[in-house]
C-alpha positions as a Python dict, from the first residue, in 0.01 Angstrom:
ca = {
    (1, 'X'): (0, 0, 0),
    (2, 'X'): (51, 380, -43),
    (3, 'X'): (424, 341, 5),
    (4, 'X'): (447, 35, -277),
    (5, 'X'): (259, 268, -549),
    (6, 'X'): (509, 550, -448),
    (7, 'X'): (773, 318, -472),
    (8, 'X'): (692, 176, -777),
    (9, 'X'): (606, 530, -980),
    (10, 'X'): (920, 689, -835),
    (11, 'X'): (1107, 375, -959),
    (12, 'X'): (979, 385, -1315),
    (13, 'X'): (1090, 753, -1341),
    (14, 'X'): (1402, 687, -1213),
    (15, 'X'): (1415, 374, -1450),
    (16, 'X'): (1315, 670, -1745),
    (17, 'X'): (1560, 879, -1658),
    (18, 'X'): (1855, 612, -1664),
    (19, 'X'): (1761, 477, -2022),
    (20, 'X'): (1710, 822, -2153),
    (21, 'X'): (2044, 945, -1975),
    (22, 'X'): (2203, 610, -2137),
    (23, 'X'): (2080, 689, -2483),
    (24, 'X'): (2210, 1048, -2487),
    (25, 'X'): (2561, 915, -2368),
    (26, 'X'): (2546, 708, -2640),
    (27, 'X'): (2446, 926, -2916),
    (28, 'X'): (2700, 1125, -2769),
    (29, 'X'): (2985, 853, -2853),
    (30, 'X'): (2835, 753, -3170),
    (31, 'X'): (2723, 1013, -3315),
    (32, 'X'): (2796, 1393, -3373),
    (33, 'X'): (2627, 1588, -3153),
    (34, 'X'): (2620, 1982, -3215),
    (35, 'X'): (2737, 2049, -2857),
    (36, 'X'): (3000, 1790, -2713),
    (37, 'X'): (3030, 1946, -2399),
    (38, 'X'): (2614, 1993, -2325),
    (39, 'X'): (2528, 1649, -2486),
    (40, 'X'): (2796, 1519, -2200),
    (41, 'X'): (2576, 1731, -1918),
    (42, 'X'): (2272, 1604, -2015),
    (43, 'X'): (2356, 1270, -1999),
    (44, 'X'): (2557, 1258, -1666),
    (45, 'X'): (2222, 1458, -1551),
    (46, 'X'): (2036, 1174, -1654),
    (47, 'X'): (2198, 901, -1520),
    (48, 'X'): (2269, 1026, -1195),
    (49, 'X'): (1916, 1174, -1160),
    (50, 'X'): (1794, 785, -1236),
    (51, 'X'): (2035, 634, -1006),
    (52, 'X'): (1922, 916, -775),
    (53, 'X'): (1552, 864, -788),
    (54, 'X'): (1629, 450, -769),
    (55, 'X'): (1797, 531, -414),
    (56, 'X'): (1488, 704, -290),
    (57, 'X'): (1240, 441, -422),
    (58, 'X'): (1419, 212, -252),
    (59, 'X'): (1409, 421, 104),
    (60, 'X'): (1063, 458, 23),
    (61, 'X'): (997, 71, -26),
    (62, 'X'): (1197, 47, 266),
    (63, 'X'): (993, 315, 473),
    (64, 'X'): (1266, 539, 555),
    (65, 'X'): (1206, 861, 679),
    (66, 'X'): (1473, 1081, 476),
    (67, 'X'): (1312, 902, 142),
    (68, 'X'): (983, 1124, 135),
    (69, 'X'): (1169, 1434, 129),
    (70, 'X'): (1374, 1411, -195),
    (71, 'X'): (1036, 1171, -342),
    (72, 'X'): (823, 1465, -279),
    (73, 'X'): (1012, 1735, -423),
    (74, 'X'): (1118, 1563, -760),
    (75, 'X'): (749, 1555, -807),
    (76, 'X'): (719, 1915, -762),
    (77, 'X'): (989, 1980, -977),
    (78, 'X'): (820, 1745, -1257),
    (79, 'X'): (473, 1913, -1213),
    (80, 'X'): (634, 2256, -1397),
    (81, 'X'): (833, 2005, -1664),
    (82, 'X'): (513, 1795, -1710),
    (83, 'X'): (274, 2121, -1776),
    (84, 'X'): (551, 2306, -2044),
    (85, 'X'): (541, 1985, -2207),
    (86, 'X'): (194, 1953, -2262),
    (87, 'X'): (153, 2308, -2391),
    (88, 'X'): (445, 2240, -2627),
    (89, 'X'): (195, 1996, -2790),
    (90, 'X'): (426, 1707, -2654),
    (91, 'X'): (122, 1504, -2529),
    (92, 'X'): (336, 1135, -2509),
    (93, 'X'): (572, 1259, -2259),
    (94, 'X'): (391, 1565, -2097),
    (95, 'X'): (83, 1376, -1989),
    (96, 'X'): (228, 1013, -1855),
    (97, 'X'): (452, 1246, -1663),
    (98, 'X'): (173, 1468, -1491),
    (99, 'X'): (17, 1107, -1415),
    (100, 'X'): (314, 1000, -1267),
    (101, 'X'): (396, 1289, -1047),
    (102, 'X'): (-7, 1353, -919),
    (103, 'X'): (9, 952, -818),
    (104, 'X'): (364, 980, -652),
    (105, 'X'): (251, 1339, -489),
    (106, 'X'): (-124, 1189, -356),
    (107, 'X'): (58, 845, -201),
    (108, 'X'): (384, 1026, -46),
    (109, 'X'): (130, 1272, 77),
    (110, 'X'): (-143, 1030, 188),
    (111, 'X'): (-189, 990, 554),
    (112, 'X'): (-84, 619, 551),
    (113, 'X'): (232, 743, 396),
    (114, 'X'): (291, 980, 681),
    (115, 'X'): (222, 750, 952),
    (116, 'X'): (465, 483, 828),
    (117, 'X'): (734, 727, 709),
    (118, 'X'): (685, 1000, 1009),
    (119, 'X'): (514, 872, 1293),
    (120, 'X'): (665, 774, 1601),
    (121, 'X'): (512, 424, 1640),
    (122, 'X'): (668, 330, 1299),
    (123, 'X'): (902, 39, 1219),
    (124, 'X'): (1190, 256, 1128),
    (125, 'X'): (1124, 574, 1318),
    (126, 'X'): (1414, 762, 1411),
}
């Protein structure tokens, strides 16, 4: 069950991150952006982090062990992203991101979690 919630948040993030990487391309085409070369950046960022964090809520769905590692530390890295939003006043994205990254962190981190994903006696231990 631990692994499915995991799963799931690290999906919609990923999910988040491929629409908003998407939208800046597009902006980028369309529109007239101040900074061609950064707008470009940010949205390759984007998209690959999605497709990125899609890959490893997929290993995680499919309890493989390399899967925690990368879930885990995006998390971390959102934490710092989450918290400077939220004292920027940006309460819409701050908070729902702190949510996201405590659940992800507590169920990557919970002992099911490391049974399944690092125990010996697992499925798909190797």
């Amino acid at each position: 069950m631990t692994l499915t919630v995991a799963s799931a948040v690290v999906a919609v993030e990923g999910l988040v991150s491929l629409i908003l990487g998407g939208y800046v391309a597009v902006e980028t085409l369309i529109g007239q952006p101040s900074d061609v070369t950064t707008s470009i950046a940010v949205a390759a960022f984007g998209i690959l982090a999605g497709l990125g964090l899609l890959w490893v809520a997929w290993g995680v769905l499919q309890v493989l062990r390399w899967s925690r590692g990368p879930g885990v530390l995006t998390q971390i890295f959102a934490l710092p992203v989450a918290i400077t939003l939220i004292q920027s006043q940006q309460y819409a994205y701050g908070v729902p991101l702190v949510l996201a990254a405590v659940i992800a962190l507590v169920t990557l981190l919970a002992p099911p979690s490391t049974k399944a994903l690092m125990g010996e006696d697992g499925p798909h231990a190797s």
